mmCIF file of C-alpha atoms in Angstrom:
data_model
loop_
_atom_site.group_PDB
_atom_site.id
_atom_site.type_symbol
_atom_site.label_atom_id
_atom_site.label_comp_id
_atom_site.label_asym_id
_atom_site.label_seq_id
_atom_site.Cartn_x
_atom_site.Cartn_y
_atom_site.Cartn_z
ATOM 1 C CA UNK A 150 72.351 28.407 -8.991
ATOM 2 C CA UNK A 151 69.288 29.120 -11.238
ATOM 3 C CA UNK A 152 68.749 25.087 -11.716
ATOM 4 C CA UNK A 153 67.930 24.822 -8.035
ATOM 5 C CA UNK A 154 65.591 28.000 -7.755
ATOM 6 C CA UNK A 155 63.920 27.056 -11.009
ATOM 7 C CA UNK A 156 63.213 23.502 -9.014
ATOM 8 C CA UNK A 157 61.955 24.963 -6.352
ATOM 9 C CA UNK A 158 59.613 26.975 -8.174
ATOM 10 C CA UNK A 159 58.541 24.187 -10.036
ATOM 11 C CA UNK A 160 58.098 21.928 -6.880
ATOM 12 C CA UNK A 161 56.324 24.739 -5.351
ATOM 13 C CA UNK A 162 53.931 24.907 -8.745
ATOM 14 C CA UNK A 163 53.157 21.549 -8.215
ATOM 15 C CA UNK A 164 52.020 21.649 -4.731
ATOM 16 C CA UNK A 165 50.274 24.588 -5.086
ATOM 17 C CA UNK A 166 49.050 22.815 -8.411
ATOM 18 C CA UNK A 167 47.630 19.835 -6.393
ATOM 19 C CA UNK A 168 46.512 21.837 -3.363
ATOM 20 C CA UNK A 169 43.919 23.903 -6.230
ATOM 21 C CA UNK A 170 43.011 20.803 -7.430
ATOM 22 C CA UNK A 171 42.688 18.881 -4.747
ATOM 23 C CA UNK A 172 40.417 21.723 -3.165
ATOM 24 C CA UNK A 173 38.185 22.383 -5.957
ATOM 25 C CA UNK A 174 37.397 18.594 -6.051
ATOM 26 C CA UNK A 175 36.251 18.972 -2.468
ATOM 27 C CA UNK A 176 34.157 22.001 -3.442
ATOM 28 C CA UNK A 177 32.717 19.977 -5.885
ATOM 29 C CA UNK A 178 32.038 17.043 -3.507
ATOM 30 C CA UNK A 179 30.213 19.226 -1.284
ATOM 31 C CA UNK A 180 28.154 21.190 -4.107
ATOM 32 C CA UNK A 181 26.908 17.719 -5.200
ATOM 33 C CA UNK A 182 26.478 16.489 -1.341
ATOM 34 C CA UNK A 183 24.113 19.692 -1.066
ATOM 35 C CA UNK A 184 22.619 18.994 -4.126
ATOM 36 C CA UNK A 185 21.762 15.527 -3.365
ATOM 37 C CA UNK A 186 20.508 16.414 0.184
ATOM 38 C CA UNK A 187 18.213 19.318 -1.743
ATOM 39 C CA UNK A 188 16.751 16.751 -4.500
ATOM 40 C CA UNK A 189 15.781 14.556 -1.777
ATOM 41 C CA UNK A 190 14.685 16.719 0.202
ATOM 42 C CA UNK A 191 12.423 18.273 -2.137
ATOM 43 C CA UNK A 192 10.881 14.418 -3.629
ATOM 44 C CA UNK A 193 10.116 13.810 0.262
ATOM 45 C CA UNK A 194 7.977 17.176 0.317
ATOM 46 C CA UNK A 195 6.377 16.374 -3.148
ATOM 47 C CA UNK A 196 5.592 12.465 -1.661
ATOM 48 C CA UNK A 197 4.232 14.221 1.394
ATOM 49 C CA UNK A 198 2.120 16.748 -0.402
ATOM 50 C CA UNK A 199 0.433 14.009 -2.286
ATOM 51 C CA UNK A 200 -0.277 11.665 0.617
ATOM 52 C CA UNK A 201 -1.455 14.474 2.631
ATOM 53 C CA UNK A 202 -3.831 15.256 -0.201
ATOM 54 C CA UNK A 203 -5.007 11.791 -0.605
ATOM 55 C CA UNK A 204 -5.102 11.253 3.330
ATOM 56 C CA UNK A 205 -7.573 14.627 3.746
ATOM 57 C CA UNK A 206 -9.029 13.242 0.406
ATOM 58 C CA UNK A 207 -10.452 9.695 1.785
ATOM 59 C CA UNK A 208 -11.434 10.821 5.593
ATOM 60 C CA UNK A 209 -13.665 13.623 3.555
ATOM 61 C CA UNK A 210 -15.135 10.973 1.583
ATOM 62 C CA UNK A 211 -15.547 8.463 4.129
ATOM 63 C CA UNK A 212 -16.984 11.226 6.685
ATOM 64 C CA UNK A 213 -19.480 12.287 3.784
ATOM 65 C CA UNK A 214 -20.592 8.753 2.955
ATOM 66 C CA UNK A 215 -20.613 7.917 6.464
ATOM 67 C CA UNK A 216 -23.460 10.331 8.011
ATOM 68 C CA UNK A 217 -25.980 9.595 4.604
ATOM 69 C CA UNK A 218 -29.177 7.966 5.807
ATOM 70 C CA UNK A 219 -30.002 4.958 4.112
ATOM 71 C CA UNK A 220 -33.541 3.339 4.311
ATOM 72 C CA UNK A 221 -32.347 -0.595 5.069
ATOM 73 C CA UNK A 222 -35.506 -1.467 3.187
ATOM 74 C CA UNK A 223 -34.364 0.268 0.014
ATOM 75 C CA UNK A 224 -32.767 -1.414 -2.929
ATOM 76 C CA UNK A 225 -29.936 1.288 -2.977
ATOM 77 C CA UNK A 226 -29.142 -0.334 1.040
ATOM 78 C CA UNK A 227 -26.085 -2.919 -0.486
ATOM 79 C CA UNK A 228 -25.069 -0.385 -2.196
ATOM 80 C CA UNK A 229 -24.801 2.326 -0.098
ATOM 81 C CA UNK A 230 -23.434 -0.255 2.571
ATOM 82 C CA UNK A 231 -20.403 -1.202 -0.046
ATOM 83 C CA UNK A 232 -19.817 2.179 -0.924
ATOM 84 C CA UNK A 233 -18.718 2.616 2.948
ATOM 85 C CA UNK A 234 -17.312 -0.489 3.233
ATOM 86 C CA UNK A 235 -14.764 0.386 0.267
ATOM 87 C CA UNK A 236 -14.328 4.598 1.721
ATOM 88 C CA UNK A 237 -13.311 3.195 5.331
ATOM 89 C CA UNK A 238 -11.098 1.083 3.454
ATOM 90 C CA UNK A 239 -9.518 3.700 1.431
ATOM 91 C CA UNK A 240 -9.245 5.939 4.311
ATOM 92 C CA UNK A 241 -7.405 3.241 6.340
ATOM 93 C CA UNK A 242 -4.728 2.707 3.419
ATOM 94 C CA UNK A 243 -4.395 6.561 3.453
ATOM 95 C CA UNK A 244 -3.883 6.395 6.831
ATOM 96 C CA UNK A 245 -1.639 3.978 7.107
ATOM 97 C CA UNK A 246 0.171 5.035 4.288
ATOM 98 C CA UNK A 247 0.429 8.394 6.184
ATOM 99 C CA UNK A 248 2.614 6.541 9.063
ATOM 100 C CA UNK A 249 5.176 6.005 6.210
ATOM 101 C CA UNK A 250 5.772 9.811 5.478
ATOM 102 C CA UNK A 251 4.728 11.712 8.411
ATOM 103 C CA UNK A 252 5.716 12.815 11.864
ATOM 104 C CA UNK A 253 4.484 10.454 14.723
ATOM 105 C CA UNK A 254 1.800 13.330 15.882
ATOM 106 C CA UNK A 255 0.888 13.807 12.815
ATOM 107 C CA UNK A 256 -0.225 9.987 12.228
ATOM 108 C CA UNK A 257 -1.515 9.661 15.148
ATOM 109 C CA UNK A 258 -3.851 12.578 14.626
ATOM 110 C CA UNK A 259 -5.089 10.961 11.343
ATOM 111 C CA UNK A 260 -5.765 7.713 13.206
ATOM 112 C CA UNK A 261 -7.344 9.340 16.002
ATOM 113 C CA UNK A 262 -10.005 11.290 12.794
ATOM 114 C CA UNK A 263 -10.301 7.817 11.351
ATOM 115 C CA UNK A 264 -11.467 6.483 14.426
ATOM 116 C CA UNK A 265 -14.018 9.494 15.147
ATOM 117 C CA UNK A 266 -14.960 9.045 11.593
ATOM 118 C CA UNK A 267 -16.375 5.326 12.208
ATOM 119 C CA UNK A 268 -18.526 6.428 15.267
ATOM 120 C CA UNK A 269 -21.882 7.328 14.410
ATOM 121 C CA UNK A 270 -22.605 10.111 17.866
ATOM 122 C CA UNK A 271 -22.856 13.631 16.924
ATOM 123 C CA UNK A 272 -19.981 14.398 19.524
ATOM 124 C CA UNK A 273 -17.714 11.659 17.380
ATOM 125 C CA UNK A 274 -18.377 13.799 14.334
ATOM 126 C CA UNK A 275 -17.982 17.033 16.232
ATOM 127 C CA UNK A 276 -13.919 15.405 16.926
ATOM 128 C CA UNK A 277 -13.809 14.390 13.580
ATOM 129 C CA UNK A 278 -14.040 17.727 12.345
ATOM 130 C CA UNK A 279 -11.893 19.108 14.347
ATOM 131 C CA UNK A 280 -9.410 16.654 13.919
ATOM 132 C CA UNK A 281 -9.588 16.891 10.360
ATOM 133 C CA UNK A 282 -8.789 20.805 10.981
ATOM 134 C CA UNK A 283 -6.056 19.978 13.054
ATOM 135 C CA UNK A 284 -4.384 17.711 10.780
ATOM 136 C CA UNK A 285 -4.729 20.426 8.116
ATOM 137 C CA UNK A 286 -3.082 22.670 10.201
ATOM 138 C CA UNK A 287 -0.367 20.473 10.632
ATOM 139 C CA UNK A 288 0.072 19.162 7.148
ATOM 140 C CA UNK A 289 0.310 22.839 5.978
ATOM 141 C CA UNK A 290 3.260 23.469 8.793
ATOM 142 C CA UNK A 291 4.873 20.396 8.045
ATOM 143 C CA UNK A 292 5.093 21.229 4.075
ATOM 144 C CA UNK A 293 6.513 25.097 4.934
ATOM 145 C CA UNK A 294 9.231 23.346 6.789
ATOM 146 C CA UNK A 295 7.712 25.042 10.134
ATOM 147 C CA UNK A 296 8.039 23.772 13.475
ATOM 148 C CA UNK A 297 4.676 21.772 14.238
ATOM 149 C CA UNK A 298 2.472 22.648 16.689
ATOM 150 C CA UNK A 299 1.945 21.355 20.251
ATOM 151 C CA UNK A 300 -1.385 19.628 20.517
ATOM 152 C CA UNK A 301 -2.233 22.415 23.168
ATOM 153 C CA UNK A 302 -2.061 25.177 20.618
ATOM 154 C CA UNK A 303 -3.768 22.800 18.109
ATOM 155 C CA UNK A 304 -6.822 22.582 20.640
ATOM 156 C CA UNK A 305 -6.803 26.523 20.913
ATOM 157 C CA UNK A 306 -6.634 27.251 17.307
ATOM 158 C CA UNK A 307 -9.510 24.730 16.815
ATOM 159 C CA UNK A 308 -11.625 26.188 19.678
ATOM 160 C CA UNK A 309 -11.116 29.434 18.157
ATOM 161 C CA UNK A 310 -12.245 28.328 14.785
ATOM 162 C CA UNK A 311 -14.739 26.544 15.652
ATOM 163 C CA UNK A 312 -15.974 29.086 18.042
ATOM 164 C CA UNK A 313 -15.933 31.321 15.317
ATOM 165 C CA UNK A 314 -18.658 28.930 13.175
ATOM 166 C CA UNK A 315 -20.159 28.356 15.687
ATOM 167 C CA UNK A 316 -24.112 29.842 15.837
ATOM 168 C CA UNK A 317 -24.832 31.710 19.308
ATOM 169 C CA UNK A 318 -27.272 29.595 21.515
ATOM 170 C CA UNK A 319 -30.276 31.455 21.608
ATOM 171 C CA UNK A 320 -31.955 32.303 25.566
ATOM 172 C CA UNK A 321 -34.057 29.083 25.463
ATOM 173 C CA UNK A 322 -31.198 26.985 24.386
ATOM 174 C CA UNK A 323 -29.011 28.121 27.320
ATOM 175 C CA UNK A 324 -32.229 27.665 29.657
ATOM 176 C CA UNK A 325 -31.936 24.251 29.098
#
């Protein structure tokens, strides 16, 4: 009589036993899931973060190398001709590096600077700069886990900045 309640106790121990078990080891499947998905997660941002950095690093220097004047009769000429040669190379890597990491509008933007970049019109540089902002912009978002921006309310926010910069035309400027 007591043999075949104590059996059933026990036999109900052991499920209950293996049920515990067998549901803390798929807590601890899923803590370890999440903390795998977290660690990654977080190297991704850190990989971004520093190609982001190097990216805005190299169009900056290209840009600033870029619109220097150099007398072609001067011995610095080579020089300064090399020293672009090797920034729009840098900036391409960073570029292309870029694609690796980022979302497609966001490479594209960079590609779209790095092509402004190389022009040598005032209204190239003018799209350079604002692309630059842009991509800023979007780089910031994309590191805060935010939803990115639509390339209309890129446009707006630079206009606005810009705008903002901006000196007023004065009467004989608008005249013309």
């Amino acid at each position: 009589k007591y043999g075949c309640r104590t059996s059933v106790v026990a036999a109900l121990a052991i499920v209950g036993g293996y049920l515990g078990v067998r549901s803390a080891n798929n807590n601890s499947l899923e803590v370890a899931r999440a903390e795998r998905t977290s660690k990654r997660a977080d190297e991704l941002n850190a990989l971004k973060r520093t190609i982001y950095a190097e990216c805005l690093a190299k169009l900056s220097t290209f840009i600033i190398i870029k619109v220097q004047k150099h007398d072609p009769s001067s011995d610095s000429y080579i020089a300064a001709k090399k020293q672009l040669t090797d920034a729009v190379l840098a900036a391409s890597n960073a570029t292309a590096e870029l694609e690796l990491v980022a979302e497609e509008q966001i490479s594209n933007l960079a590609s779209d600077a790095l092509l402004a970049a190389q022009e040598s019109t005032e209204a190239a540089q003018t799209e350079f700069y604002r692309n630059f902002f842009k991509l800023r912009v979007l780089f910031r978002d994309d590191l805060k886990g935010k939803r990115l921006m639509t390339p209309a309310e890129l446009d707006s926010l630079a206009d606005a900045s810009f705008a903002a910069v901006e000196p007023p035309k004065s009467a004989s400027d608008q005249e013309h």
